[in-house]
CSV table of C-alpha atoms and ligand atoms in Angstrom, one decimal:
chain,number,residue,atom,x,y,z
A,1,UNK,CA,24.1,9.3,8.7
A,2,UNK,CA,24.8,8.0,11.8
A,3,UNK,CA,28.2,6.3,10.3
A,4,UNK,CA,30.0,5.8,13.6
A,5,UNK,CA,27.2,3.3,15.3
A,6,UNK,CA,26.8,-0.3,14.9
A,7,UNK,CA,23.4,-1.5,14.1
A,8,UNK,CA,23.3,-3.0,17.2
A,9,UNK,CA,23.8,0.6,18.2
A,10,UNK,CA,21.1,2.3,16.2
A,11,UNK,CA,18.4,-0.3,17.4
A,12,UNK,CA,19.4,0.7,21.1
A,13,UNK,CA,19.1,4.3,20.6
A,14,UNK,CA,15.5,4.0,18.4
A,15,UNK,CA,14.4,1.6,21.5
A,16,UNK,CA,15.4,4.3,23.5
A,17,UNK,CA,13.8,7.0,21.8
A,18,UNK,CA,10.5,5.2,21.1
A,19,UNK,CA,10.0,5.1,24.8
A,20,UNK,CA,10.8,8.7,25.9
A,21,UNK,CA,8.6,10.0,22.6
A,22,UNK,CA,5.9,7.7,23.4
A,23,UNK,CA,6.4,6.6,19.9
A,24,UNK,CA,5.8,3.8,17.6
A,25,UNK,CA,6.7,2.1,14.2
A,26,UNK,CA,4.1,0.9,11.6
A,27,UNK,CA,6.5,-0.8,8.6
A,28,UNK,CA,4.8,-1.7,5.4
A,29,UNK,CA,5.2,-5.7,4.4
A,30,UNK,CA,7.7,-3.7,1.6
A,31,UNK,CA,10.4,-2.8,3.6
A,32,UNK,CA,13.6,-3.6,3.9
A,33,UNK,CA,13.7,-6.9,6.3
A,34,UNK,CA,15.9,-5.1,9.3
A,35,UNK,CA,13.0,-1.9,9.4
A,36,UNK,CA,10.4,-4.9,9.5
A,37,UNK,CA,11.9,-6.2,12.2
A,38,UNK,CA,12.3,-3.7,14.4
A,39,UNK,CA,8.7,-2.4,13.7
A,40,UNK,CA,5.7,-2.6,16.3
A,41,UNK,CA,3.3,-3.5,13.8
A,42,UNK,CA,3.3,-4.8,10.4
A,43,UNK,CA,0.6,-4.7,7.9
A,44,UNK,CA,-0.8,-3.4,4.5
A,45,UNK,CA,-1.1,0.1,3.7
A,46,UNK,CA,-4.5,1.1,5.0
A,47,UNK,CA,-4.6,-1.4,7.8
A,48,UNK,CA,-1.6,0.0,9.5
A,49,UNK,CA,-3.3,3.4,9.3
A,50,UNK,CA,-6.5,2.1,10.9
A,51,UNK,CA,-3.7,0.2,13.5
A,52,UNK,CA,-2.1,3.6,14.5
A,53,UNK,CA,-5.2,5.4,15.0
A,54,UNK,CA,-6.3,2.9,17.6
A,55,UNK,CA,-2.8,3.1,19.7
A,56,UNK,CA,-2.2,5.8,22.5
A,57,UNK,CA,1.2,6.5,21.3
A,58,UNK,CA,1.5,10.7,20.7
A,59,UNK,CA,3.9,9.3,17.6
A,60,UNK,CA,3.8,7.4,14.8
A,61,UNK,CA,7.1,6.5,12.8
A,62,UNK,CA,5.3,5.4,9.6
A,63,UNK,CA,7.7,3.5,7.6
A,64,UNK,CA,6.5,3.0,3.8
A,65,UNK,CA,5.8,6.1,1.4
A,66,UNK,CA,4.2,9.3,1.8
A,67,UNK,CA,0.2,8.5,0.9
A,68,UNK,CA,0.5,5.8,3.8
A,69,UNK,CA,2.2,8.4,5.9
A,70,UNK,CA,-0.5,11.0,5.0
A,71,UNK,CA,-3.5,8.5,5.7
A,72,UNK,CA,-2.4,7.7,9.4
A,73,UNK,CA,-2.2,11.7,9.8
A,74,UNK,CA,-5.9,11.9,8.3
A,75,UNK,CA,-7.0,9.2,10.7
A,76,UNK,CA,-5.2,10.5,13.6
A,77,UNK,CA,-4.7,14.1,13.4
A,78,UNK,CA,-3.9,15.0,17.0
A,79,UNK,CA,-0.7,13.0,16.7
A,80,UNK,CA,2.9,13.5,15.0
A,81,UNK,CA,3.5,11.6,12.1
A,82,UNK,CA,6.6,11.0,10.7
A,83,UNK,CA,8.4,9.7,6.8
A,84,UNK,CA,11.5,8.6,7.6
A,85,UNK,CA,12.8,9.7,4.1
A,86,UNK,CA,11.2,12.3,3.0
A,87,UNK,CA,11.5,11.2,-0.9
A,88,UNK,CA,9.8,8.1,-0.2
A,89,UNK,CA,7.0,8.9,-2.6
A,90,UNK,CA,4.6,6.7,-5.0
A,91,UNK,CA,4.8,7.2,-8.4
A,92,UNK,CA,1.1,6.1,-9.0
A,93,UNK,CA,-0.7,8.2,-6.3
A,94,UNK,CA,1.2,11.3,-8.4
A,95,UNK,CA,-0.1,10.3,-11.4
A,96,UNK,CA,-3.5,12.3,-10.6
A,97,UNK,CA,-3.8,15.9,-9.1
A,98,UNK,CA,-6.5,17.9,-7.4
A,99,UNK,CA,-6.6,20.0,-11.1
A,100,UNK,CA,-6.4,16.7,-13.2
A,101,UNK,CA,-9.3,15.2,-11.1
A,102,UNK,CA,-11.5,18.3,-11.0
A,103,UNK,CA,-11.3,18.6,-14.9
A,104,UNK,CA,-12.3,14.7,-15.2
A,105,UNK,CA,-15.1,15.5,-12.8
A,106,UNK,CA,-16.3,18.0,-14.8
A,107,UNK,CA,-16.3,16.0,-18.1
A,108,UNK,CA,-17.7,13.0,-16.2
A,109,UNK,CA,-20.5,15.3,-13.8
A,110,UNK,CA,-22.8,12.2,-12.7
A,111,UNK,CA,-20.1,9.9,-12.1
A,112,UNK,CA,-19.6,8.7,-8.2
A,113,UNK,CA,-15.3,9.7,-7.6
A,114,UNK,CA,-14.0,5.9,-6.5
A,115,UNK,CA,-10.3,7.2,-5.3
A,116,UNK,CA,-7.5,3.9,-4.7
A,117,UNK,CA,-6.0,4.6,-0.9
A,118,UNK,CA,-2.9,4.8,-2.5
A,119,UNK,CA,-3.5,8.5,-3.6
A,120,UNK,CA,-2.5,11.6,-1.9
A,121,UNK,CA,-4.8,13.3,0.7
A,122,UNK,CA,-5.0,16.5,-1.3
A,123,UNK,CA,-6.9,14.2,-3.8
A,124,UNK,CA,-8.9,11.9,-1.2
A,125,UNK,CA,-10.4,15.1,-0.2
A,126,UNK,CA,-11.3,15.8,-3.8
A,127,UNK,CA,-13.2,12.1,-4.0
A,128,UNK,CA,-16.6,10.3,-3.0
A,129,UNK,CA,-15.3,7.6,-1.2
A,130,UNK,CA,-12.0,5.5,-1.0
A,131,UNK,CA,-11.2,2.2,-1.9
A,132,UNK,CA,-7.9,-0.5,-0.9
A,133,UNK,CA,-6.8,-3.2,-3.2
A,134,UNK,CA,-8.9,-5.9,-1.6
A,135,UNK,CA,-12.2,-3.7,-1.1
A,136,UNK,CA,-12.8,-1.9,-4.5
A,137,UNK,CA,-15.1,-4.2,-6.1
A,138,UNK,CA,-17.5,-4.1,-2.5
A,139,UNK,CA,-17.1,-0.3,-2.1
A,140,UNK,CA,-17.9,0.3,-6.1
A,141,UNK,CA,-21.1,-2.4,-5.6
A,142,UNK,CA,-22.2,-0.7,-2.7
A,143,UNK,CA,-22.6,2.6,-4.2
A,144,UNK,CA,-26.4,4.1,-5.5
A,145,UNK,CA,-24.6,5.2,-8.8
A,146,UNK,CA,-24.2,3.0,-12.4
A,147,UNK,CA,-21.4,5.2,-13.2
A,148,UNK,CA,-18.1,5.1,-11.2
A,149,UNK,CA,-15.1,7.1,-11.9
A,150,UNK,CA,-12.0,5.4,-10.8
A,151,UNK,CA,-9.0,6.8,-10.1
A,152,UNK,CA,-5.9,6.6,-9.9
A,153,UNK,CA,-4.8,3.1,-10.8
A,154,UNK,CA,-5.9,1.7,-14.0
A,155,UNK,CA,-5.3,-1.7,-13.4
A,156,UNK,CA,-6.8,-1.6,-10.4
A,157,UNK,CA,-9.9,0.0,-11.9
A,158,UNK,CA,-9.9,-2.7,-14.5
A,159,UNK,CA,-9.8,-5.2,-12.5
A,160,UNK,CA,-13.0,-4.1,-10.8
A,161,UNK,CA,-14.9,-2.9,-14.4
A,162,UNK,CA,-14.6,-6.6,-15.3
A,163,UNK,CA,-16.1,-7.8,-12.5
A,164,UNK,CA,-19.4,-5.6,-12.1
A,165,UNK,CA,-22.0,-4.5,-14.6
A,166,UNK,CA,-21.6,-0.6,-13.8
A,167,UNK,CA,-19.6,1.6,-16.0
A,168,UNK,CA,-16.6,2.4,-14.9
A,169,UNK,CA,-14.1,5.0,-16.2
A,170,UNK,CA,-10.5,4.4,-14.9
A,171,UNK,CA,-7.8,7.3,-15.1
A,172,UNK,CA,-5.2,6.7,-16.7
A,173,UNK,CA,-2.4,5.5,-13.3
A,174,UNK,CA,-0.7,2.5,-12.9
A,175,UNK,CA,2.2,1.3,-10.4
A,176,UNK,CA,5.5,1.0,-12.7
A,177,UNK,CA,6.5,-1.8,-10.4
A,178,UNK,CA,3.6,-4.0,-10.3
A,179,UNK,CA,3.5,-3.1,-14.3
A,180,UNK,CA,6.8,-4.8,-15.1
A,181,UNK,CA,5.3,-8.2,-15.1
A,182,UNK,CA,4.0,-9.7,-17.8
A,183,UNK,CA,2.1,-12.5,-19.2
A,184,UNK,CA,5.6,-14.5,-20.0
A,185,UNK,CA,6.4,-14.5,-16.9
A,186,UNK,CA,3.6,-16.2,-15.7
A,187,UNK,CA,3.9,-18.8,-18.5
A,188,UNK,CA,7.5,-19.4,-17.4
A,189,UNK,CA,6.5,-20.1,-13.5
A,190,UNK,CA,3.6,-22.2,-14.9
A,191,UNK,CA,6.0,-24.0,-17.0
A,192,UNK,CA,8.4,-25.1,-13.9
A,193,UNK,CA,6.0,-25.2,-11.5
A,194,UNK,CA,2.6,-26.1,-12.6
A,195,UNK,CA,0.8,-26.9,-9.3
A,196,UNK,CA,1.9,-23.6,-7.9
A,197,UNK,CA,-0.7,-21.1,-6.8
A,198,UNK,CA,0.2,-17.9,-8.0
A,199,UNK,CA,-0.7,-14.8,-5.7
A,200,UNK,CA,-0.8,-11.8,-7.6
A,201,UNK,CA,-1.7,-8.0,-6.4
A,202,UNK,CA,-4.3,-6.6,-8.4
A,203,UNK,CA,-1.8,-3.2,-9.4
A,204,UNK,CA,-0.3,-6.0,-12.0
A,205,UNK,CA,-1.9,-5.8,-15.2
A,206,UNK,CA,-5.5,-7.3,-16.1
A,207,UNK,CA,-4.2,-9.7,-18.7
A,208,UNK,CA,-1.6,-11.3,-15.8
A,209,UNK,CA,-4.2,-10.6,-12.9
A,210,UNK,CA,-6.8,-13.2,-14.8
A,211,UNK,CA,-4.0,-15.5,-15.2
A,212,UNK,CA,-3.4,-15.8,-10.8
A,213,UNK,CA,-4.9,-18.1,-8.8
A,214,UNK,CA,-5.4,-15.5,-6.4
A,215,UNK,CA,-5.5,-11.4,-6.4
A,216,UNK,CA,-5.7,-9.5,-3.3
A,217,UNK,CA,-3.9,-6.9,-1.1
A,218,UNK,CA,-0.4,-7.5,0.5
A,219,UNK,CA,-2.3,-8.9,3.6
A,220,UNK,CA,-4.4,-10.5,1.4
A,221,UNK,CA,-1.9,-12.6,-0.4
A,222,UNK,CA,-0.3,-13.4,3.4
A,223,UNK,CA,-3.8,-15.0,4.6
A,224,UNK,CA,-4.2,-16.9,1.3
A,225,UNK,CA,-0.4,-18.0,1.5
A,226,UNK,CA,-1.2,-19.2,5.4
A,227,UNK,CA,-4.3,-21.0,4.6
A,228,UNK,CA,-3.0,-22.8,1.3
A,229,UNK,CA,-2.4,-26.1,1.6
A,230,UNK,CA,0.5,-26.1,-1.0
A,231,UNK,CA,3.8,-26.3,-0.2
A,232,UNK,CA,5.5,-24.5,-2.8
A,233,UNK,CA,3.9,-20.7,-4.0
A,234,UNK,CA,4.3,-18.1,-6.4
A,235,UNK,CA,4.0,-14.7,-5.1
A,236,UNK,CA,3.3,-11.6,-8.0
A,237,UNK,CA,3.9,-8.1,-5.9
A,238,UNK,CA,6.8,-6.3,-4.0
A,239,UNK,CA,9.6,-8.1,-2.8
A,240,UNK,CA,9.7,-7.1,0.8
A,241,UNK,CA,6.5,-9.2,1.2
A,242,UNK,CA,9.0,-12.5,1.0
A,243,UNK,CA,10.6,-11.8,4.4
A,244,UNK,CA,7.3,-12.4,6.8
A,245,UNK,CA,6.1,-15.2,4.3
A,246,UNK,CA,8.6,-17.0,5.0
A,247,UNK,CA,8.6,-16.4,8.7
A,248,UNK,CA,4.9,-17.3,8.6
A,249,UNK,CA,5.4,-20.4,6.8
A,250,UNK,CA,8.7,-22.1,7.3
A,251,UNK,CA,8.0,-25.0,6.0
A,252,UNK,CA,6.5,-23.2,2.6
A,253,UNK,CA,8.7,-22.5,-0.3
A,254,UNK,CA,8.0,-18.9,-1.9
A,255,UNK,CA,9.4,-17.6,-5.5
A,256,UNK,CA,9.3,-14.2,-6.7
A,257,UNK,CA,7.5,-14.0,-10.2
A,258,UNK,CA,9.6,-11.7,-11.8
A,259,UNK,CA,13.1,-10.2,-10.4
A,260,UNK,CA,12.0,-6.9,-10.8
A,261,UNK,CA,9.5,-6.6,-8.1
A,262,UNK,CA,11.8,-3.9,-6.6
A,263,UNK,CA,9.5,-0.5,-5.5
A,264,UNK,CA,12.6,1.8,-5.3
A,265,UNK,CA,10.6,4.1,-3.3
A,266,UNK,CA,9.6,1.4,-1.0
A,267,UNK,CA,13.5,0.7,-0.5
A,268,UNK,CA,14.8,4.1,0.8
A,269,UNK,CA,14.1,3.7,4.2
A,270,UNK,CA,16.9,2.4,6.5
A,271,UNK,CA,16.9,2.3,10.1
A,272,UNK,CA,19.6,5.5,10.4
A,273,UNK,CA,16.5,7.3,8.7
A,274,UNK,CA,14.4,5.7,11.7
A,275,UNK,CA,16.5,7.0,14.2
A,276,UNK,CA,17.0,10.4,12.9
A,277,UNK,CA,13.1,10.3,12.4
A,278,UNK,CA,12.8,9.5,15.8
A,279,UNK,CA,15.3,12.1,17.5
A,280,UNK,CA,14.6,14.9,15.1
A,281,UNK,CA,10.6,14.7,14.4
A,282,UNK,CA,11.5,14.2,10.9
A,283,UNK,CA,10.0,14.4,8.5
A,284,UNK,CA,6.7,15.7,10.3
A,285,UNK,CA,3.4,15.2,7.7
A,286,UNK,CA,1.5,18.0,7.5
A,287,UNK,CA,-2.3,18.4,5.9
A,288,UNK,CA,-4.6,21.9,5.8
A,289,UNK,CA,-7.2,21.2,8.6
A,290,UNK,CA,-9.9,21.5,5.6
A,291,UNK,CA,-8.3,19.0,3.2
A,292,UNK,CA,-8.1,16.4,6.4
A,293,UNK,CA,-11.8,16.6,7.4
A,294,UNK,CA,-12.7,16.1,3.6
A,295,UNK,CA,-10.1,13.3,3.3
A,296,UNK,CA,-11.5,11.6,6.2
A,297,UNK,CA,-15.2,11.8,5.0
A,298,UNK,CA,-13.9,9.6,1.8
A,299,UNK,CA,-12.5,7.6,3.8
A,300,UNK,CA,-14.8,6.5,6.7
A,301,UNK,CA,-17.3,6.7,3.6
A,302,UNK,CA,-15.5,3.5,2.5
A,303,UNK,CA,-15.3,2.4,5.7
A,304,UNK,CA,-19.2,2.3,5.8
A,305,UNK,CA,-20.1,1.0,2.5
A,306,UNK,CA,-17.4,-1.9,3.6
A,307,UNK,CA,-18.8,-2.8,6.9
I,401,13P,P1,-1.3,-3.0,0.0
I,401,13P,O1,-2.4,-2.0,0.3
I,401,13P,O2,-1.9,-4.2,-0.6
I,401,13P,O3,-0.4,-3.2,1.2
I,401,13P,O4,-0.5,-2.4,-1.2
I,401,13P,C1,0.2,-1.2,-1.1
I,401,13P,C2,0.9,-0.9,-2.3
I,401,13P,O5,1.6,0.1,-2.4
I,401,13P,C3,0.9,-1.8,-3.4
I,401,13P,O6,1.8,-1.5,-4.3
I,402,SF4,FE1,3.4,2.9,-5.2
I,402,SF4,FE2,3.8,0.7,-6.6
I,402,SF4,FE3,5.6,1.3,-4.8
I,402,SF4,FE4,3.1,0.5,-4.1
I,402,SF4,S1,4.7,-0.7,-5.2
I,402,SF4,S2,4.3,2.2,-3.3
I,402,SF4,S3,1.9,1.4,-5.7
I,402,SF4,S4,5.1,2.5,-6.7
């Protein structure tokens, strides 16, 4: 696509077009470092949905995967919101379905639906209230119920059901990138460097997550990283997240904890699928008028329990 520009070129023309379509470009801390930098606003996944709902562009040009996509559409719905690639999906938010759910509500009646933001919106609107990596413990506190069904990320959920006397049933979801790292490789960075801080997102398993320093969200990990007085630090999620890091902290020294921090899906955008987002409204996201309104009560539910 778009083979006979220059990437010079291409960054023209998506300058260009973000002006005549009043548009502009939210990029996840997991992209690829040249869609980073040519994005308006950076961020985590719910905060750049709260961030495009707040702009007067007509267009949004959301570039991470589909559930992020779908939760700036629920937030905004009188704008156009655009996937770059249309593939860019998440594994873990399609690891529970609207049928899947309802059956586990029916087994589990009395049980408060606590539904991770990274989910689709089909199954926000099936839900109680939503959660993000770095509120879940305060949103499932907050709730009048002892018994919390949580959904869709296991880890996630465990990491919460250790921390809080209710009982919590987790479904059965997990993010296979965050799940590749394992308990040797935190014994390995601990090994080499020993007064390193090790940032972990809480989608890695519990048995790594309790060995961190630090678990939080993608913007959460950035603040800590900012505020640490260490000069050298060990960072446990996505890849992408290394490129503003660094630009944050120059003078900081960041290492990956495992090589494979890679989220494929995360990867597929490029910024020929920006432009040809741009210039052909592609690929538009789309929600039933009924499953927005109920994905948006779960959601500024958790915005109220969260205040
Ligand atoms: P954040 O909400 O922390 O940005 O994480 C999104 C995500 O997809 C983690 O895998
Ligand atoms: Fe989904 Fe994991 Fe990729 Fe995040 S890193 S988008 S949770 S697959």
């Amino acid at each position: 696509m778009y083979d006979n520009l220059t990437t010079k070129e291409m960054i023209g023309k998506i300058e260009v077009l973000k002006k005549e379509r009043n548009a502009i470009i939210m990029s996840h801390y997991y992209q690829h470092d040249e869609v980073q930098d040519i994005a308006d606003y950076l961020g985590d996944s719910f905060g750049l949905s709260q961030k495009a709902a707040t702009t007067a562009a007509d267009m949004i040009v959301f570039c991470g995967v589909k559930f992020m996509a779908e939760s700036a559409k629920i937030l905004s719905p009188d704008k156009t919101v655009v996937l770059p690639e249309k593939m860019a999906g998440c594994p873990m938010a399609d690891m529970v379905d609207v049928a899947g759910l309802r059956e586990m509500k029916n087994k589990y009646p009395d049980y408060t639906v606590v539904t991770y933001v990274n989910s689709t919106a089909a199954v926000k609107a099936e839900s109680d209230v939503c959660c993000t990596s770095s509120n879940a413990l305060q949103i499932v506190e907050s709730i009048n119920n002892d018994k919390i069904l949580f959904v869709p990320d296991k880890n996630l959920g465990t990491y919460v059901a250790d921390r809080t006397d209710k009982e919590v049933v987790v479904w059965d979801g997990y993010c296979n990138t965050h799940y590749r790292v394992k308990v040797e490789d935190i014994k390995k960075v601990r090994d080499k460097f020993s007064e390193a801080p090790i940032l972990i997102h809480p989608e890695c398993r519990p048995e790594v997550v309790t060995m961190a320093d630090y678990a939080g969200s993608t913007a959460g990990i950035l603040k800590f990283a900012r505020e640490s007085k260490a000069d050298t630090l060990i960072i446990g999620t996505e890849q992408g997240i290394l490129y503003q890091l660094k630009k944050e902290n120059p003078d900081k020294k960041f290492y990956i904890l495992s090589p494979k921090l890679i989220c494929p899906n995360m990867k597929k955008t490029h910024l020929d699928k920006v432009l040809n987002s741009l210039e052909n409204t592609e690929f538009e996201i789309t929600i039933p008028d009924d499953v927005n309104e109920k994905a948006y009560q779960s959601l500024y539910k958790m915005l109220e329990l969260a205040r």
